[in-house]
CSV table of C-alpha atoms and ligand atoms in Angstrom, one decimal:
chain,number,residue,atom,x,y,z
A,1,MET,CA,-80.2,12.4,46.4
A,2,ASP,CA,-76.3,12.5,48.0
A,3,HIS,CA,-72.7,12.6,45.1
A,4,ASP,CA,-69.8,12.4,44.4
A,5,VAL,CA,-66.8,10.9,41.8
A,6,ASP,CA,-66.0,7.4,41.6
A,7,GLY,CA,-62.3,7.8,41.8
A,8,GLY,CA,-61.4,5.1,39.9
A,9,THR,CA,-63.4,6.4,36.7
A,10,GLY,CA,-64.4,9.3,37.2
A,11,VAL,CA,-68.0,8.9,36.0
A,12,ALA,CA,-69.9,10.3,38.6
A,13,ALA,CA,-72.1,8.3,40.5
A,14,SER,CA,-74.8,9.6,43.8
A,15,ARG,CA,-75.6,7.4,46.8
A,16,LEU,CA,-79.4,6.2,47.8
A,17,VAL,CA,-80.3,8.6,51.0
A,18,ASP,CA,-83.2,8.1,53.0
A,19,SER,CA,-85.0,11.1,54.3
A,20,PHE,CA,-83.4,9.5,58.0
A,21,GLY,CA,-79.6,9.6,56.0
A,22,ARG,CA,-79.4,6.2,55.0
A,23,ILE,CA,-77.8,5.3,52.6
A,24,ILE,CA,-79.2,2.0,50.5
A,25,ASP,CA,-76.4,-0.6,49.9
A,26,ASP,CA,-78.1,-4.0,49.7
A,27,LEU,CA,-81.1,-4.9,47.7
A,28,ARG,CA,-82.8,-7.7,48.1
A,29,ILE,CA,-84.1,-9.4,44.7
A,30,SER,CA,-87.2,-12.1,44.8
A,31,VAL,CA,-86.6,-14.2,41.6
A,32,THR,CA,-89.2,-15.9,42.0
A,33,ASP,CA,-93.0,-16.6,44.8
A,34,ARG,CA,-92.9,-20.0,44.3
A,35,CYS,CA,-91.5,-23.0,47.4
A,36,ASN,CA,-90.5,-26.2,47.8
A,37,PHE,CA,-91.2,-26.3,50.8
A,38,ARG,CA,-94.2,-24.6,53.0
A,39,CYS,CA,-92.5,-23.3,56.4
A,40,THR,CA,-95.3,-23.1,58.9
A,41,TYR,CA,-93.9,-19.4,60.1
A,42,CYS,CA,-93.7,-18.2,56.2
A,43,MET,CA,-96.6,-19.6,54.0
A,44,PRO,CA,-100.0,-22.1,54.0
A,45,GLU,CA,-100.0,-26.0,53.4
A,46,GLU,CA,-101.9,-25.6,50.8
A,47,GLY,CA,-103.9,-21.9,49.4
A,48,MET,CA,-101.8,-20.5,47.4
A,49,LYS,CA,-101.8,-17.7,45.2
A,50,TRP,CA,-98.6,-18.2,42.4
A,51,LEU,CA,-97.6,-15.1,40.3
A,52,PRO,CA,-98.3,-16.8,37.1
A,53,ARG,CA,-95.1,-15.7,35.0
A,54,SER,CA,-96.4,-14.0,32.9
A,55,GLN,CA,-96.3,-11.4,35.8
A,56,VAL,CA,-93.1,-12.4,37.5
A,57,MET,CA,-90.1,-11.0,36.3
A,58,SER,CA,-87.7,-12.1,33.2
A,59,PHE,CA,-84.1,-12.1,34.0
A,60,GLU,CA,-83.0,-10.0,31.5
A,61,GLU,CA,-86.2,-6.7,33.5
A,62,ILE,CA,-84.4,-8.4,36.7
A,63,GLU,CA,-81.2,-7.0,34.8
A,64,GLN,CA,-82.3,-3.9,33.8
A,65,LEU,CA,-83.6,-2.7,37.6
A,66,ALA,CA,-80.9,-4.8,39.1
A,67,ARG,CA,-77.9,-2.9,36.5
A,68,ILE,CA,-80.0,1.2,38.4
A,69,PHE,CA,-78.8,0.0,42.1
A,70,VAL,CA,-75.6,-0.7,40.6
A,71,GLU,CA,-74.8,2.2,39.0
A,72,ARG,CA,-76.4,4.6,39.2
A,73,TYR,CA,-76.3,4.5,42.8
A,74,GLY,CA,-73.5,2.2,43.7
A,75,VAL,CA,-75.8,-0.3,45.5
A,76,ARG,CA,-73.2,-2.7,46.7
A,77,GLY,CA,-75.0,-6.0,47.6
A,78,ILE,CA,-77.9,-8.2,46.5
A,79,ARG,CA,-79.4,-10.7,47.7
A,80,LEU,CA,-81.2,-13.6,46.1
A,81,THR,CA,-83.8,-15.0,47.3
A,82,GLY,CA,-87.5,-15.5,47.7
A,83,GLY,CA,-90.0,-18.3,47.6
A,84,GLU,CA,-87.7,-20.1,47.1
A,85,PRO,CA,-84.6,-19.3,44.8
A,86,THR,CA,-83.2,-22.7,43.5
A,87,VAL,CA,-86.6,-23.6,42.1
A,88,ARG,CA,-86.6,-20.3,39.7
A,89,ALA,CA,-85.2,-22.6,36.9
A,90,HIS,CA,-81.7,-21.0,35.0
A,91,LEU,CA,-80.8,-19.9,37.9
A,92,PRO,CA,-76.8,-19.6,37.4
A,93,THR,CA,-78.7,-17.9,34.2
A,94,LEU,CA,-78.9,-14.4,36.4
A,95,VAL,CA,-75.7,-15.0,38.5
A,96,GLU,CA,-74.4,-14.8,35.8
A,97,LYS,CA,-75.8,-11.3,34.6
A,98,LEU,CA,-75.8,-10.5,38.1
A,99,ALA,CA,-72.8,-10.8,39.2
A,100,ALA,CA,-71.0,-9.4,35.9
A,101,LEU,CA,-73.3,-5.6,37.2
A,102,GLU,CA,-70.0,-3.2,38.5
A,103,GLY,CA,-70.9,-0.5,40.4
A,104,PRO,CA,-68.7,2.8,40.9
A,105,SER,CA,-66.8,0.7,44.1
A,106,GLY,CA,-66.7,-2.3,41.7
A,107,ARG,CA,-68.9,-6.1,41.2
A,108,VAL,CA,-71.2,-7.3,42.9
A,109,ASP,CA,-71.3,-8.5,46.1
A,110,LEU,CA,-73.7,-11.6,44.9
A,111,ALA,CA,-75.8,-12.9,47.3
A,112,MET,CA,-78.4,-15.4,47.4
A,113,THR,CA,-80.9,-17.7,51.4
A,114,THR,CA,-82.0,-20.7,50.2
A,115,ASN,CA,-83.8,-23.6,52.1
A,116,GLY,CA,-80.4,-25.6,51.1
A,117,ALA,CA,-82.3,-28.5,49.8
A,118,THR,CA,-81.1,-28.9,46.3
A,119,LEU,CA,-77.5,-27.4,46.3
A,120,ARG,CA,-76.1,-30.2,45.9
A,121,SER,CA,-76.7,-30.2,42.1
A,122,SER,CA,-76.2,-26.8,42.3
A,123,ALA,CA,-73.9,-25.5,44.4
A,124,ARG,CA,-70.6,-25.4,41.9
A,125,THR,CA,-72.2,-23.7,39.0
A,126,LEU,CA,-73.7,-21.2,41.1
A,127,ARG,CA,-70.4,-20.6,42.4
A,128,ARG,CA,-68.7,-20.7,38.6
A,129,ALA,CA,-71.8,-18.6,37.3
A,130,GLY,CA,-70.0,-15.5,40.0
A,131,LEU,CA,-72.4,-16.3,44.0
A,132,ASN,CA,-70.2,-15.5,46.3
A,133,ARG,CA,-72.2,-15.7,49.1
A,134,VAL,CA,-75.1,-18.8,50.4
A,135,ASN,CA,-77.5,-18.4,54.4
A,136,ILE,CA,-78.9,-22.0,53.9
A,137,SER,CA,-82.3,-22.3,56.7
A,138,LEU,CA,-81.9,-24.8,59.1
A,139,ASP,CA,-84.8,-24.6,61.5
A,140,THR,CA,-84.4,-28.0,63.1
A,141,LEU,CA,-82.2,-30.8,63.5
A,142,ASP,CA,-84.9,-33.3,63.9
A,143,ARG,CA,-86.6,-34.7,61.6
A,144,ARG,CA,-90.1,-35.2,62.1
A,145,ARG,CA,-90.2,-31.9,63.6
A,146,PHE,CA,-88.5,-30.7,60.3
A,147,GLU,CA,-90.7,-33.1,58.6
A,148,GLU,CA,-93.5,-31.0,60.5
A,149,MET,CA,-91.8,-27.1,60.2
A,150,THR,CA,-91.3,-27.4,56.4
A,151,ARG,CA,-94.0,-29.2,55.5
A,152,ARG,CA,-92.0,-31.6,53.9
A,153,ASP,CA,-89.5,-34.7,55.1
A,154,GLU,CA,-86.1,-32.9,53.1
A,155,LEU,CA,-83.9,-32.6,56.2
A,156,ASP,CA,-81.1,-34.7,55.2
A,157,ASN,CA,-81.2,-33.0,51.8
A,158,VAL,CA,-80.4,-29.2,53.8
A,159,LEU,CA,-77.7,-30.5,55.7
A,160,ASP,CA,-76.3,-32.8,52.5
A,161,GLY,CA,-77.0,-29.0,50.6
A,162,ILE,CA,-74.6,-27.3,53.5
A,163,GLU,CA,-72.1,-29.8,52.5
A,164,ALA,CA,-72.7,-29.4,49.5
A,165,ALA,CA,-72.2,-25.2,49.6
A,166,GLN,CA,-68.4,-26.1,51.5
A,167,GLU,CA,-67.3,-27.8,49.2
A,168,ALA,CA,-67.9,-26.1,46.4
A,169,GLY,CA,-66.5,-23.3,48.4
A,170,PHE,CA,-68.7,-20.9,49.8
A,171,ASP,CA,-67.2,-19.4,52.7
A,172,PRO,CA,-68.4,-18.5,54.9
A,173,VAL,CA,-71.5,-19.9,55.0
A,174,LYS,CA,-74.3,-19.2,57.3
A,175,ILE,CA,-77.4,-21.0,58.6
A,176,ASN,CA,-80.6,-19.0,59.8
A,177,ALA,CA,-82.4,-20.1,62.3
A,178,VAL,CA,-86.5,-19.0,63.0
A,179,VAL,CA,-86.8,-19.8,66.4
A,180,GLU,CA,-90.2,-20.2,67.7
A,181,ARG,CA,-91.7,-20.7,71.4
A,182,GLY,CA,-92.8,-24.1,71.9
A,183,VAL,CA,-92.1,-25.3,68.2
A,184,ASN,CA,-87.9,-25.1,68.9
A,185,ASP,CA,-87.1,-22.9,71.1
A,186,ASP,CA,-85.3,-26.4,72.6
A,187,GLU,CA,-82.9,-26.7,69.7
A,188,ILE,CA,-80.7,-23.7,70.9
A,189,LEU,CA,-77.7,-25.1,71.6
A,190,ALA,CA,-77.8,-28.4,69.5
A,191,LEU,CA,-78.2,-26.1,66.2
A,192,ALA,CA,-75.4,-23.9,68.2
A,193,GLU,CA,-73.5,-26.7,68.4
A,194,PHE,CA,-74.3,-28.0,64.8
A,195,GLY,CA,-72.1,-23.6,63.4
A,196,ARG,CA,-69.7,-24.8,65.9
A,197,ALA,CA,-68.9,-28.5,64.8
A,198,ARG,CA,-69.0,-27.4,60.8
A,199,ARG,CA,-67.2,-23.8,60.0
A,200,LEU,CA,-70.9,-22.3,60.0
A,201,GLU,CA,-72.2,-19.4,61.5
A,202,VAL,CA,-75.4,-19.5,62.4
A,203,ARG,CA,-78.3,-16.7,63.1
A,204,PHE,CA,-80.9,-17.2,64.9
A,205,ILE,CA,-84.1,-15.0,63.2
A,206,GLU,CA,-87.1,-14.0,66.3
A,207,PHE,CA,-90.6,-14.6,64.6
A,208,MET,CA,-92.1,-11.8,62.9
A,209,PRO,CA,-94.7,-11.8,62.4
A,210,LEU,CA,-94.8,-12.3,58.4
A,211,ASP,CA,-96.0,-15.4,58.4
A,212,ALA,CA,-99.1,-16.6,56.0
A,213,ASP,CA,-101.0,-17.5,58.1
A,214,GLY,CA,-101.7,-15.0,61.0
A,215,HIS,CA,-100.4,-17.2,63.9
A,216,TRP,CA,-97.8,-15.3,65.0
A,217,VAL,CA,-98.2,-13.6,68.1
A,218,ASP,CA,-95.2,-12.0,70.0
A,219,ASP,CA,-95.1,-15.1,73.1
A,220,MET,CA,-94.2,-16.6,70.0
A,221,VAL,CA,-91.6,-14.1,69.7
A,222,VAL,CA,-88.0,-15.4,71.9
A,223,GLY,CA,-86.0,-12.7,72.0
A,224,GLN,CA,-81.9,-12.6,71.9
A,225,ASP,CA,-81.3,-12.0,75.3
A,226,GLU,CA,-83.2,-15.5,76.0
A,227,ILE,CA,-81.0,-17.1,73.4
A,228,VAL,CA,-77.7,-15.5,73.8
A,229,ALA,CA,-78.2,-16.5,77.0
A,230,VAL,CA,-79.0,-20.6,76.5
A,231,ILE,CA,-75.6,-20.2,75.0
A,232,ASP,CA,-73.4,-18.6,76.3
A,233,ALA,CA,-74.9,-21.1,79.5
A,234,VAL,CA,-72.8,-23.1,77.7
A,235,TYR,CA,-70.3,-21.8,75.0
A,236,PRO,CA,-69.2,-18.3,77.0
A,237,LEU,CA,-70.1,-15.2,74.7
A,238,GLU,CA,-68.5,-12.4,74.0
A,239,GLN,CA,-70.4,-10.0,71.8
A,240,LEU,CA,-68.3,-8.0,68.9
A,241,PRO,CA,-67.9,-4.3,67.8
A,242,ALA,CA,-71.1,-3.1,66.3
A,243,ARG,CA,-72.7,-4.8,62.9
A,244,GLY,CA,-73.0,-1.5,60.7
A,245,ALA,CA,-76.0,-1.9,58.5
A,246,ALA,CA,-76.2,-5.5,58.7
A,247,PRO,CA,-79.4,-7.2,60.5
A,248,ALA,CA,-77.4,-10.0,62.7
A,249,ASP,CA,-76.0,-8.5,66.0
A,250,ARG,CA,-72.9,-10.8,66.3
A,251,PHE,CA,-71.0,-12.4,68.8
A,252,ARG,CA,-67.8,-15.3,69.5
A,253,TYR,CA,-67.3,-18.3,71.5
A,254,LEU,CA,-64.1,-16.9,73.5
A,255,ASP,CA,-62.8,-21.6,73.7
A,256,GLY,CA,-62.4,-19.8,69.7
A,257,GLY,CA,-65.4,-21.8,68.8
A,258,GLY,CA,-66.3,-19.3,66.3
A,259,THR,CA,-69.8,-17.0,66.6
A,260,VAL,CA,-72.9,-16.8,66.3
A,261,GLY,CA,-75.2,-14.7,65.5
A,262,VAL,CA,-78.3,-13.0,66.3
A,263,ILE,CA,-81.0,-11.0,64.1
A,264,PRO,CA,-83.3,-9.1,66.7
A,265,THR,CA,-86.0,-8.1,64.2
A,266,VAL,CA,-88.0,-7.8,67.1
A,267,THR,CA,-86.6,-7.1,70.6
A,268,LYS,CA,-83.8,-5.0,69.4
A,269,PRO,CA,-84.9,-3.2,66.3
A,270,PHE,CA,-82.4,-2.2,64.6
A,271,CYS,CA,-84.6,0.2,61.9
A,272,GLY,CA,-81.9,2.5,61.8
A,273,ASP,CA,-79.3,1.5,60.4
A,274,CYS,CA,-81.8,-0.2,57.9
A,275,ASP,CA,-80.0,-0.2,54.2
A,276,ARG,CA,-81.5,-2.9,52.8
A,277,VAL,CA,-84.6,-2.3,50.0
A,278,ARG,CA,-86.3,-5.2,48.5
A,279,LEU,CA,-87.4,-5.7,44.8
A,280,THR,CA,-90.1,-8.3,45.3
A,281,ALA,CA,-90.4,-11.1,42.3
A,282,GLU,CA,-93.2,-9.0,40.3
A,283,GLY,CA,-90.4,-6.1,39.8
A,284,GLN,CA,-92.1,-4.5,42.8
A,285,PHE,CA,-90.1,-2.2,45.1
A,286,ARG,CA,-90.5,-2.2,48.8
A,287,THR,CA,-88.1,0.1,51.3
A,288,CYS,CA,-88.9,-2.0,54.5
A,289,LEU,CA,-90.0,-5.4,54.7
A,290,PHE,CA,-93.0,-4.3,56.8
A,291,ALA,CA,-94.0,-1.4,54.4
A,292,THR,CA,-97.9,-1.8,53.5
A,293,GLU,CA,-96.7,0.7,50.1
A,294,GLU,CA,-95.1,-1.0,47.4
A,295,HIS,CA,-93.6,0.7,43.8
A,296,ASP,CA,-94.8,-0.7,40.0
A,297,LEU,CA,-91.3,-0.8,39.4
A,298,LEU,CA,-91.9,-3.7,37.2
A,299,ALA,CA,-94.9,-2.2,34.9
A,300,ALA,CA,-92.7,1.1,34.8
A,301,LEU,CA,-90.5,-1.3,32.4
A,302,ARG,CA,-93.0,-2.5,30.6
A,303,ARG,CA,-94.6,0.7,30.4
A,304,GLY,CA,-91.1,1.9,28.2
A,305,GLU,CA,-90.1,4.6,31.4
A,306,THR,CA,-86.0,5.3,31.1
A,307,ALA,CA,-83.9,4.1,33.1
A,308,ASP,CA,-83.3,7.9,34.8
A,309,GLU,CA,-88.0,7.9,34.5
A,310,ILE,CA,-87.6,4.8,36.6
A,311,ALA,CA,-85.2,5.8,38.9
A,312,ALA,CA,-86.5,9.0,40.0
A,313,ARG,CA,-89.7,6.1,41.1
A,314,ILE,CA,-86.4,4.9,43.0
A,315,GLU,CA,-85.6,7.5,44.6
A,316,SER,CA,-89.2,8.8,45.8
A,317,ALA,CA,-89.9,6.1,47.1
A,318,VAL,CA,-87.0,5.6,49.1
A,319,ALA,CA,-87.4,9.2,50.5
A,320,ALA,CA,-90.2,8.3,51.9
A,321,LYS,CA,-89.2,4.4,53.6
A,322,TRP,CA,-89.9,4.5,57.4
A,323,ALA,CA,-87.9,5.0,60.5
A,324,GLY,CA,-88.9,1.9,61.6
A,325,HIS,CA,-91.5,-0.7,61.6
A,326,ARG,CA,-93.9,-0.4,64.8
A,327,ILE,CA,-94.2,-4.9,65.6
A,328,SER,CA,-95.4,-5.1,68.8
A,329,LYS,CA,-96.2,-1.6,69.0
A,330,VAL,CA,-100.6,-0.6,69.0
A,331,ASP,CA,-99.8,1.3,65.9
A,332,PHE,CA,-98.6,-2.1,63.4
A,333,VAL,CA,-100.0,-2.8,60.8
A,334,ARG,CA,-99.0,-6.3,59.4
A,335,PRO,CA,-98.6,-5.7,55.9
A,336,GLY,CA,-100.6,-7.6,53.5
A,337,LYS,CA,-98.9,-10.4,51.8
A,338,SER,CA,-96.3,-13.1,53.9
A,339,MET,CA,-92.6,-13.5,53.6
A,340,SER,CA,-92.2,-16.0,50.8
A,341,GLN,CA,-94.0,-13.6,49.2
A,342,ILE,CA,-92.4,-10.8,50.2
A,343,GLY,CA,-88.4,-12.4,49.9
A,344,GLY,CA,-87.3,-12.3,53.0
B,1,LIG,N1,-86.8,-20.1,50.1
B,1,LIG,C1,-85.6,-20.2,51.5
B,1,LIG,C2,-85.5,-20.0,52.6
B,1,LIG,O1,-86.0,-21.0,52.8
B,1,LIG,O2,-84.5,-19.1,53.2
B,1,LIG,C3,-85.3,-17.6,51.5
B,1,LIG,C4,-87.1,-17.2,51.0
B,1,LIG,S1,-87.1,-17.4,53.0
B,1,LIG,C5,-88.3,-16.0,52.9
B,1,LIG,C6,-85.2,-15.9,54.1
B,1,LIG,C7,-85.9,-16.1,56.0
B,1,LIG,O3,-86.6,-15.7,55.3
B,1,LIG,C8,-85.8,-17.5,55.4
B,1,LIG,O4,-84.1,-17.8,56.5
B,1,LIG,C9,-87.2,-17.9,56.8
B,1,LIG,O5,-86.5,-18.4,57.8
B,1,LIG,C10,-87.7,-16.4,57.7
B,1,LIG,N2,-88.5,-16.2,57.7
B,1,LIG,C11,-90.1,-16.8,57.2
B,1,LIG,N3,-90.5,-16.3,57.2
B,1,LIG,C12,-90.6,-16.1,58.4
B,1,LIG,C13,-91.1,-15.5,60.1
B,1,LIG,N4,-92.4,-14.8,59.8
B,1,LIG,N5,-90.1,-14.7,60.7
B,1,LIG,C14,-88.7,-15.3,60.5
B,1,LIG,N6,-88.5,-15.2,59.2
B,1,LIG,C15,-88.7,-15.5,58.7
């Protein structure tokens, strides 16, 4: 691990650096494996086996583990995800605890990825509790298709949730749209226009082999070049300079209509710049979305291991972080968990 000294406090801080020199700066925490939607590209319609409550990290356990990442390793960003994070009871209490964490470079930047369906009732409370940013998933603007894709008739609530997030002062609000060929790829332009009209940055996500039903095939992926070409033909785009460690390539509308992004995990992997690690709802530490190996930090915590001992586990796991995923390569092995079980 690299060591340096924070100028303000004089406290020695080390960064988590993997064997390829990538600095870990972003921790994704799944707060629940449960979800109120059943998106076809993520979960099965029925038969999902939920974690027993006793195996899910408590708020105190999440805070203790997050504290190690933020205070000891200077991790600056935490994103809450799931499952659907808003179905976890008393979520604002957790937000308050995490938002108060402070590393060598200041308060943690706390974000959440949500399907947005209940934000009308919770956006203001979450914002007041210290949540900085929200990404809301929306793959279609067509009610019937929405019901087919999510297996829930909730489009109106999600649209209302997006408005509620903006009214609560979240800025920017980003929209995540997974594009699947033959499912919603005819809506790329409509979704882009939706973002332009409402000052939302839409980020199109390439479909990844993390669906519980296992129906992903390469041909269903609509790649970044194709997505950009569809939009650019009507609203000319210019790519913004290097994205750093962020997952989205970003583009600016030349007419001043804002920005749009694409997360090109499959066709233009960005693993070389990856700064992310993940904690699943049951406290398993993963150093890659597609990792086939996990490290049980919750069990270590519950056994009474000290922060130093847990930190040593984190460091050795990070040291073994893969160079990159192997999607579309012959030796690709699908993780045993779906996106909702990992925490996207
Ligand atoms: N329930 C929340 C939501 O809907 O955003 C958070 C969890 S969800 C697993 C996080 C993100 O993963 C969502 O934007 C979702 O669209 C995306 N996702 C799920 N399965 C995916 C897949 N197979 N390929 C690409 N993105 C996927």
